[in-house]
Amino acid sequence: MKVRDRIRENPIAELIQTRGQTANPKVSETEQKLVKKTALGVTNEWSISSDEIPYGLVMISIDFEILNVNPAFCNLLGKTKEKLIGNRCYQVLHGRDTPIDDCLMKKTKLSGQPDFVETFEPALNAWLVIGTSPILNERYETVGAIHSIRDITERKQVEDALKNAVLETLEALSQVVEANDPYTAGHSTRVTELAVAIAKEMTLDEDQLDILRIAGPLHDVGKVGIPGSVLNKPTKLTQAEWWMVRSHPLVSAQTADRVAAFKKAVPVIRHHHEHWDGSGYPDGLKGKDIPLLARILTVADGFEAMTSERPYRRALTEEEARSELENCAGTQWDPEVVRVFLESLKTP
Ligand SMILES: [Fe+2]
């Protein structure tokens, strides 16, 4: 959208424009004062348009001064209009003496673009969606902004409760699958914890961690149809048995693919037995063609399996499993993921 069109969509900006009172904060303090005066002077128009809006609205100058607020904003802050106007927005919204790092006003000042952020605000103990729309002068420079603020705490609480219910259900499901094989009881839960810990070390964002929290419990559900006698066979598998075992990432992925909320976890589940050198299954993907989260899950899976007892071998000690990871970094496992994991094991 062109800047000119955006101004037309912003009645306050247009009002300032049509009154011919403009400001350039970089060169003229007088101009800036005129903007503030104009903003305060449009109280009637502001009230008509904003008093009934259920979201908090606040008009802010380029130097973060609150110029006007609507009743919903006062309710959100629990303060009167008189107590708010003239203060800095970072003081009343965030309880700080300076603007926060990802301050929308700072971003808008540079970009001249509308923006929004979803954030937890400790000072209000609330989740907020804060949107901003710049106020531009006739030279299309940002001279202020209108923030819209919506309290989404209740929605967040419902989302968190649903998310926890889903994750608990997935854990229960993995336990049912593992009941078929007492040697792997608790395997998926431990793999999930390890994989999430590695991802955190790699500073992946919360969305990525959530995908691992879904992929972890589901990665081996495709084993449900495989007899325990095959899964724990101490001797060499027949070709038919081997194909049965090899099919489990596909069956797990197909199961996850049936649920819309699990779609993003499907590639992670499908590729959790791929090897860095391309010798894994089901697709023989190589190196970074394997999704990063799958490379993380497979390291966690390998370490957990090695350090657990199997009918055909004893559990490796942590030291032995560490050596095995080191030896096979670059062939079976992503060397960078192994490095991060081994490093994290050193720190208590
Ligand atoms: Fe597996």
CSV table of C-alpha atoms and ligand atoms in Angstrom, one decimal:
chain,number,residue,atom,x,y,z
A,1,MET,CA,0.0,0.0,0.0
A,2,LYS,CA,1.3,3.5,-0.9
A,3,VAL,CA,2.1,5.9,1.9
A,4,ARG,CA,-0.4,8.3,0.5
A,5,ASP,CA,-3.2,5.7,0.6
A,6,ARG,CA,-2.2,4.7,4.1
A,7,ILE,CA,-2.7,8.3,5.3
A,8,ARG,CA,-6.2,8.3,3.8
A,9,GLU,CA,-7.0,5.2,6.0
A,10,ASN,CA,-5.8,7.0,9.1
A,11,PRO,CA,-8.3,9.7,10.0
A,12,ILE,CA,-6.1,11.2,12.7
A,13,ALA,CA,-3.2,11.5,10.4
A,14,GLU,CA,-5.5,12.9,7.7
A,15,LEU,CA,-6.8,15.4,10.2
A,16,ILE,CA,-3.3,16.6,11.0
A,17,GLN,CA,-2.6,16.8,7.3
A,18,THR,CA,-5.7,18.7,6.3
A,19,ARG,CA,-5.1,21.3,9.1
A,20,GLY,CA,-1.7,21.8,7.5
A,21,GLN,CA,0.1,21.4,10.8
A,22,THR,CA,3.0,19.2,10.2
A,23,ALA,CA,6.2,18.3,11.9
A,24,ASN,CA,9.7,17.1,11.2
A,25,PRO,CA,11.1,15.7,14.5
A,26,LYS,CA,14.6,15.6,13.1
A,27,VAL,CA,14.8,19.4,12.3
A,28,SER,CA,12.2,21.3,14.2
A,29,GLU,CA,11.1,21.2,17.8
A,30,THR,CA,8.5,23.8,17.0
A,31,GLU,CA,7.0,21.6,14.4
A,32,GLN,CA,6.8,18.7,16.9
A,33,LYS,CA,5.1,20.9,19.4
A,34,LEU,CA,2.5,21.8,16.8
A,35,VAL,CA,1.8,18.1,16.2
A,36,LYS,CA,1.2,17.6,19.9
A,37,LYS,CA,-1.0,20.7,20.1
A,38,THR,CA,-2.9,19.4,17.1
A,39,ALA,CA,-3.3,16.0,18.6
A,40,LEU,CA,-4.7,17.4,21.7
A,41,GLY,CA,-6.9,19.7,19.7
A,42,VAL,CA,-8.7,16.9,18.0
A,43,THR,CA,-10.1,15.5,21.3
A,44,ASN,CA,-13.7,15.7,20.1
A,45,GLU,CA,-13.0,13.9,16.8
A,46,TRP,CA,-10.9,11.4,18.7
A,47,SER,CA,-13.6,10.7,21.3
A,48,ILE,CA,-16.3,10.2,18.7
A,49,SER,CA,-14.3,7.6,16.9
A,50,SER,CA,-12.5,5.9,19.8
A,51,ASP,CA,-14.7,5.9,22.9
A,52,GLU,CA,-16.8,3.0,21.9
A,53,ILE,CA,-14.0,0.8,20.6
A,54,PRO,CA,-13.4,-2.1,23.0
A,55,TYR,CA,-9.6,-2.0,22.4
A,56,GLY,CA,-7.2,0.4,24.1
A,57,LEU,CA,-6.2,3.2,21.8
A,58,VAL,CA,-3.3,5.6,22.6
A,59,MET,CA,-1.9,8.4,20.5
A,60,ILE,CA,1.8,8.8,21.0
A,61,SER,CA,4.3,11.5,19.8
A,62,ILE,CA,7.6,10.7,18.2
A,63,ASP,CA,9.3,11.1,21.6
A,64,PHE,CA,7.0,8.5,23.2
A,65,GLU,CA,4.7,11.1,25.0
A,66,ILE,CA,1.1,10.0,25.4
A,67,LEU,CA,-1.1,12.6,23.7
A,68,ASN,CA,-4.5,11.0,24.0
A,69,VAL,CA,-6.1,7.8,25.1
A,70,ASN,CA,-9.6,6.2,24.9
A,71,PRO,CA,-11.6,4.8,27.9
A,72,ALA,CA,-10.6,1.2,27.1
A,73,PHE,CA,-7.0,2.1,27.5
A,74,CYS,CA,-7.7,3.8,30.8
A,75,ASN,CA,-9.5,0.7,32.0
A,76,LEU,CA,-6.6,-1.6,30.9
A,77,LEU,CA,-4.1,0.5,32.9
A,78,GLY,CA,-6.5,1.3,35.7
A,79,LYS,CA,-5.7,5.0,35.5
A,80,THR,CA,-7.6,8.1,34.5
A,81,LYS,CA,-7.0,10.0,31.2
A,82,GLU,CA,-5.5,12.9,33.2
A,83,LYS,CA,-3.0,10.6,34.9
A,84,LEU,CA,-1.9,9.1,31.5
A,85,ILE,CA,-1.6,12.0,29.1
A,86,GLY,CA,1.8,13.7,29.2
A,87,ASN,CA,3.6,10.5,30.5
A,88,ARG,CA,5.9,8.4,28.3
A,89,CYS,CA,4.2,5.2,26.9
A,90,TYR,CA,7.1,3.0,28.1
A,91,GLN,CA,6.6,4.2,31.7
A,92,VAL,CA,2.8,3.5,31.8
A,93,LEU,CA,2.8,0.4,29.6
A,94,HIS,CA,6.0,-1.4,30.6
A,95,GLY,CA,7.0,0.3,33.9
A,96,ARG,CA,10.4,1.3,32.4
A,97,ASP,CA,12.5,4.4,32.2
A,98,THR,CA,13.5,3.8,28.6
A,99,PRO,CA,11.8,2.2,25.6
A,100,ILE,CA,11.9,-1.6,25.5
A,101,ASP,CA,14.1,-3.3,22.9
A,102,ASP,CA,11.4,-4.3,20.5
A,103,CYS,CA,9.4,-1.1,21.0
A,104,LEU,CA,6.9,-0.7,18.2
A,105,MET,CA,7.2,3.1,18.2
A,106,LYS,CA,11.0,2.7,17.6
A,107,LYS,CA,10.3,0.4,14.7
A,108,THR,CA,7.6,2.5,13.2
A,109,LYS,CA,9.8,5.6,13.5
A,110,LEU,CA,12.3,3.9,11.2
A,111,SER,CA,10.0,2.1,8.8
A,112,GLY,CA,6.9,4.4,8.7
A,113,GLN,CA,5.0,1.1,8.4
A,114,PRO,CA,2.1,-0.3,10.5
A,115,ASP,CA,3.2,-3.2,12.7
A,116,PHE,CA,2.0,-5.4,15.6
A,117,VAL,CA,3.5,-7.6,18.3
A,118,GLU,CA,2.1,-10.2,20.7
A,119,THR,CA,3.8,-9.9,24.0
A,120,PHE,CA,3.5,-10.8,27.7
A,121,GLU,CA,3.7,-7.6,29.8
A,122,PRO,CA,5.0,-8.3,33.3
A,123,ALA,CA,4.0,-4.8,34.6
A,124,LEU,CA,0.4,-5.6,33.8
A,125,ASN,CA,0.7,-9.4,34.2
A,126,ALA,CA,-1.2,-9.7,30.9
A,127,TRP,CA,-0.7,-10.9,27.4
A,128,LEU,CA,-1.2,-8.0,24.9
A,129,VAL,CA,-1.5,-7.6,21.2
A,130,ILE,CA,-0.1,-4.2,20.5
A,131,GLY,CA,-0.6,-2.7,17.0
A,132,THR,CA,0.7,0.5,15.7
A,133,SER,CA,-0.2,2.8,12.9
A,134,PRO,CA,2.1,5.7,12.1
A,135,ILE,CA,1.0,9.3,11.9
A,136,LEU,CA,2.9,10.9,9.0
A,137,ASN,CA,3.5,14.5,8.1
A,138,GLU,CA,3.1,15.9,4.6
A,139,ARG,CA,6.7,14.8,3.8
A,140,TYR,CA,5.6,11.2,4.8
A,141,GLU,CA,7.9,11.3,7.9
A,142,THR,CA,6.6,9.6,11.1
A,143,VAL,CA,5.7,12.2,13.7
A,144,GLY,CA,3.8,9.9,16.0
A,145,ALA,CA,1.7,6.8,16.1
A,146,ILE,CA,-1.6,5.4,17.3
A,147,HIS,CA,-1.2,2.2,19.3
A,148,SER,CA,-4.1,-0.3,19.6
A,149,ILE,CA,-3.8,-2.6,22.6
A,150,ARG,CA,-5.9,-5.7,23.2
A,151,ASP,CA,-5.7,-7.8,26.3
A,152,ILE,CA,-5.6,-11.5,25.2
A,153,THR,CA,-4.7,-13.0,28.5
A,154,GLU,CA,-7.9,-15.1,28.7
A,155,ARG,CA,-7.4,-16.4,25.2
A,156,LYS,CA,-3.8,-17.3,26.0
A,157,GLN,CA,-4.9,-19.2,29.1
A,158,VAL,CA,-7.4,-21.2,27.1
A,159,GLU,CA,-4.7,-21.9,24.4
A,160,ASP,CA,-2.2,-23.0,27.0
A,161,ALA,CA,-4.8,-25.3,28.6
A,162,LEU,CA,-5.6,-26.8,25.2
A,163,LYS,CA,-1.9,-27.2,24.4
A,164,ASN,CA,-1.2,-29.0,27.6
A,165,ALA,CA,-4.2,-31.3,27.1
A,166,VAL,CA,-2.9,-32.2,23.7
A,167,LEU,CA,0.6,-32.8,24.9
A,168,GLU,CA,-0.6,-34.9,27.8
A,169,THR,CA,-2.8,-36.9,25.4
A,170,LEU,CA,0.1,-37.5,23.1
A,171,GLU,CA,2.3,-38.7,26.0
A,172,ALA,CA,-0.5,-41.1,27.1
A,173,LEU,CA,-0.7,-42.4,23.5
A,174,SER,CA,3.0,-43.0,23.3
A,175,GLN,CA,2.8,-44.9,26.6
A,176,VAL,CA,0.1,-47.2,25.2
A,177,VAL,CA,2.3,-47.9,22.1
A,178,GLU,CA,5.3,-48.5,24.4
A,179,ALA,CA,3.2,-50.9,26.6
A,180,ASN,CA,3.7,-53.3,23.7
A,181,ASP,CA,7.4,-53.3,24.4
A,182,PRO,CA,8.4,-53.0,28.1
A,183,TYR,CA,12.0,-52.3,27.0
A,184,THR,CA,11.0,-49.0,25.5
A,185,ALA,CA,8.7,-47.8,28.3
A,186,GLY,CA,9.2,-44.0,28.7
A,187,HIS,CA,11.5,-43.8,25.7
A,188,SER,CA,9.4,-41.2,23.8
A,189,THR,CA,9.0,-39.0,26.8
A,190,ARG,CA,12.8,-39.0,27.5
A,191,VAL,CA,13.5,-38.5,23.8
A,192,THR,CA,11.2,-35.5,23.7
A,193,GLU,CA,12.8,-33.9,26.8
A,194,LEU,CA,16.3,-34.4,25.3
A,195,ALA,CA,15.3,-33.1,21.9
A,196,VAL,CA,13.7,-30.0,23.4
A,197,ALA,CA,16.8,-29.4,25.5
A,198,ILE,CA,19.0,-29.6,22.5
A,199,ALA,CA,16.7,-27.2,20.5
A,200,LYS,CA,16.8,-24.7,23.4
A,201,GLU,CA,20.6,-24.9,23.4
A,202,MET,CA,20.5,-24.1,19.7
A,203,THR,CA,18.2,-21.1,20.6
A,204,LEU,CA,15.3,-22.3,18.4
A,205,ASP,CA,12.1,-20.4,19.0
A,206,GLU,CA,9.1,-21.6,20.9
A,207,ASP,CA,7.2,-22.6,17.8
A,208,GLN,CA,10.0,-25.0,16.9
A,209,LEU,CA,10.1,-26.4,20.4
A,210,ASP,CA,6.3,-27.1,20.1
A,211,ILE,CA,6.8,-29.0,16.9
A,212,LEU,CA,9.4,-31.2,18.8
A,213,ARG,CA,6.9,-31.6,21.7
A,214,ILE,CA,4.5,-33.1,19.2
A,215,ALA,CA,7.0,-35.1,17.1
A,216,GLY,CA,8.6,-36.6,20.1
A,217,PRO,CA,5.7,-38.6,21.5
A,218,LEU,CA,4.5,-39.6,18.0
A,219,HIS,CA,7.8,-40.5,16.3
A,220,ASP,CA,7.5,-44.2,17.1
A,221,VAL,CA,3.7,-44.8,17.2
A,222,GLY,CA,4.1,-46.5,13.8
A,223,LYS,CA,5.6,-49.4,15.8
A,224,VAL,CA,2.2,-50.2,17.2
A,225,GLY,CA,1.6,-52.9,14.6
A,226,ILE,CA,5.0,-54.5,14.9
A,227,PRO,CA,5.2,-57.5,17.2
A,228,GLY,CA,7.5,-57.2,20.3
A,229,SER,CA,9.2,-60.4,19.1
A,230,VAL,CA,10.4,-58.5,16.1
A,231,LEU,CA,11.3,-55.2,17.8
A,232,ASN,CA,13.4,-57.1,20.4
A,233,LYS,CA,14.7,-59.9,18.3
A,234,PRO,CA,18.2,-60.7,19.5
A,235,THR,CA,19.2,-62.3,16.2
A,236,LYS,CA,19.4,-60.8,12.7
A,237,LEU,CA,16.0,-59.7,11.3
A,238,THR,CA,14.7,-61.4,8.2
A,239,GLN,CA,14.2,-59.1,5.2
A,240,ALA,CA,10.4,-59.0,5.8
A,241,GLU,CA,10.9,-58.1,9.4
A,242,TRP,CA,13.4,-55.4,8.5
A,243,TRP,CA,11.0,-53.9,6.0
A,244,MET,CA,8.4,-53.9,8.8
A,245,VAL,CA,10.7,-52.0,11.1
A,246,ARG,CA,11.7,-49.6,8.3
A,247,SER,CA,8.1,-48.7,7.7
A,248,HIS,CA,7.5,-47.3,11.2
A,249,PRO,CA,8.5,-43.6,10.5
A,250,LEU,CA,6.1,-43.6,7.5
A,251,VAL,CA,3.2,-45.1,9.5
A,252,SER,CA,4.0,-42.6,12.4
A,253,ALA,CA,4.0,-39.7,9.9
A,254,GLN,CA,0.8,-40.8,8.3
A,255,THR,CA,-0.8,-41.0,11.7
A,256,ALA,CA,0.3,-37.4,12.5
A,257,ASP,CA,-0.8,-36.2,9.1
A,258,ARG,CA,-4.4,-37.0,9.9
A,259,VAL,CA,-4.5,-34.2,12.6
A,260,ALA,CA,-4.3,-30.6,11.3
A,261,ALA,CA,-2.6,-29.4,14.4
A,262,PHE,CA,0.2,-31.9,13.9
A,263,LYS,CA,1.0,-31.2,10.3
A,264,LYS,CA,4.2,-29.3,11.0
A,265,ALA,CA,5.6,-32.3,12.9
A,266,VAL,CA,5.1,-34.7,10.0
A,267,PRO,CA,8.5,-34.2,8.2
A,268,VAL,CA,10.3,-34.4,11.6
A,269,ILE,CA,8.6,-37.7,12.3
A,270,ARG,CA,9.1,-39.1,8.8
A,271,HIS,CA,12.8,-38.4,8.7
A,272,HIS,CA,13.8,-39.4,12.3
A,273,HIS,CA,15.8,-42.3,10.9
A,274,GLU,CA,17.7,-40.5,8.2
A,275,HIS,CA,21.5,-40.4,8.4
A,276,TRP,CA,23.7,-37.4,7.8
A,277,ASP,CA,25.6,-39.4,5.1
A,278,GLY,CA,22.4,-40.4,3.3
A,279,SER,CA,22.4,-44.0,4.4
A,280,GLY,CA,19.3,-43.8,6.6
A,281,TYR,CA,15.6,-44.4,5.8
A,282,PRO,CA,12.9,-43.9,4.6
A,283,ASP,CA,14.1,-41.5,1.9
A,284,GLY,CA,17.9,-41.6,2.1
A,285,LEU,CA,18.0,-37.8,2.7
A,286,LYS,CA,21.5,-36.4,3.2
A,287,GLY,CA,23.0,-33.6,5.3
A,288,LYS,CA,20.9,-30.4,5.6
A,289,ASP,CA,18.3,-31.9,3.3
A,290,ILE,CA,17.1,-33.6,6.5
A,291,PRO,CA,14.9,-31.1,8.4
A,292,LEU,CA,16.9,-29.6,11.3
A,293,LEU,CA,14.3,-30.8,13.9
A,294,ALA,CA,14.5,-34.3,12.6
A,295,ARG,CA,18.4,-34.1,12.9
A,296,ILE,CA,17.8,-33.0,16.5
A,297,LEU,CA,15.3,-35.7,17.3
A,298,THR,CA,17.5,-38.5,15.8
A,299,VAL,CA,20.4,-37.5,18.1
A,300,ALA,CA,18.1,-37.5,21.1
A,301,ASP,CA,16.6,-40.8,20.0
A,302,GLY,CA,20.0,-42.4,19.4
A,303,PHE,CA,21.4,-41.3,22.8
A,304,GLU,CA,18.3,-42.5,24.7
A,305,ALA,CA,18.2,-45.8,22.9
A,306,MET,CA,21.9,-46.4,23.5
A,307,THR,CA,21.7,-45.7,27.2
A,308,SER,CA,18.6,-48.0,27.7
A,309,GLU,CA,18.7,-51.7,28.3
A,310,ARG,CA,17.6,-54.0,25.4
A,311,PRO,CA,17.0,-57.7,25.5
A,312,TYR,CA,19.9,-58.2,23.0
A,313,ARG,CA,22.4,-55.9,24.7
A,314,ARG,CA,23.1,-54.1,27.9
A,315,ALA,CA,22.6,-50.3,28.3
A,316,LEU,CA,25.7,-48.2,27.4
A,317,THR,CA,27.1,-45.9,30.0
A,318,GLU,CA,26.7,-42.2,29.4
A,319,GLU,CA,30.4,-42.1,28.6
A,320,GLU,CA,30.2,-44.9,26.1
A,321,ALA,CA,27.1,-43.3,24.4
A,322,ARG,CA,29.0,-40.0,24.2
A,323,SER,CA,31.9,-41.7,22.4
A,324,GLU,CA,29.5,-43.4,20.0
A,325,LEU,CA,27.9,-40.1,19.2
A,326,GLU,CA,31.4,-38.6,18.6
A,327,ASN,CA,32.4,-41.5,16.4
A,328,CYS,CA,29.3,-41.3,14.2
A,329,ALA,CA,29.0,-37.5,14.0
A,330,GLY,CA,29.3,-36.7,10.3
A,331,THR,CA,28.1,-40.2,9.2
A,332,GLN,CA,25.0,-41.1,11.2
A,333,TRP,CA,24.4,-37.8,13.0
A,334,ASP,CA,24.6,-34.0,12.2
A,335,PRO,CA,28.0,-33.1,13.7
A,336,GLU,CA,26.8,-29.7,14.8
A,337,VAL,CA,23.8,-31.1,16.7
A,338,VAL,CA,26.1,-33.7,18.3
A,339,ARG,CA,28.5,-31.0,19.3
A,340,VAL,CA,25.8,-28.9,20.9
A,341,PHE,CA,24.3,-32.0,22.7
A,342,LEU,CA,27.7,-33.2,24.1
A,343,GLU,CA,28.5,-29.7,25.2
A,344,SER,CA,25.2,-29.5,27.1
A,345,LEU,CA,25.9,-32.8,28.8
A,346,LYS,CA,29.0,-31.3,30.3
A,347,THR,CA,27.2,-28.5,31.9
A,348,PRO,CA,25.2,-29.5,35.0
B,1,FE,FE,12.0,-44.7,15.4
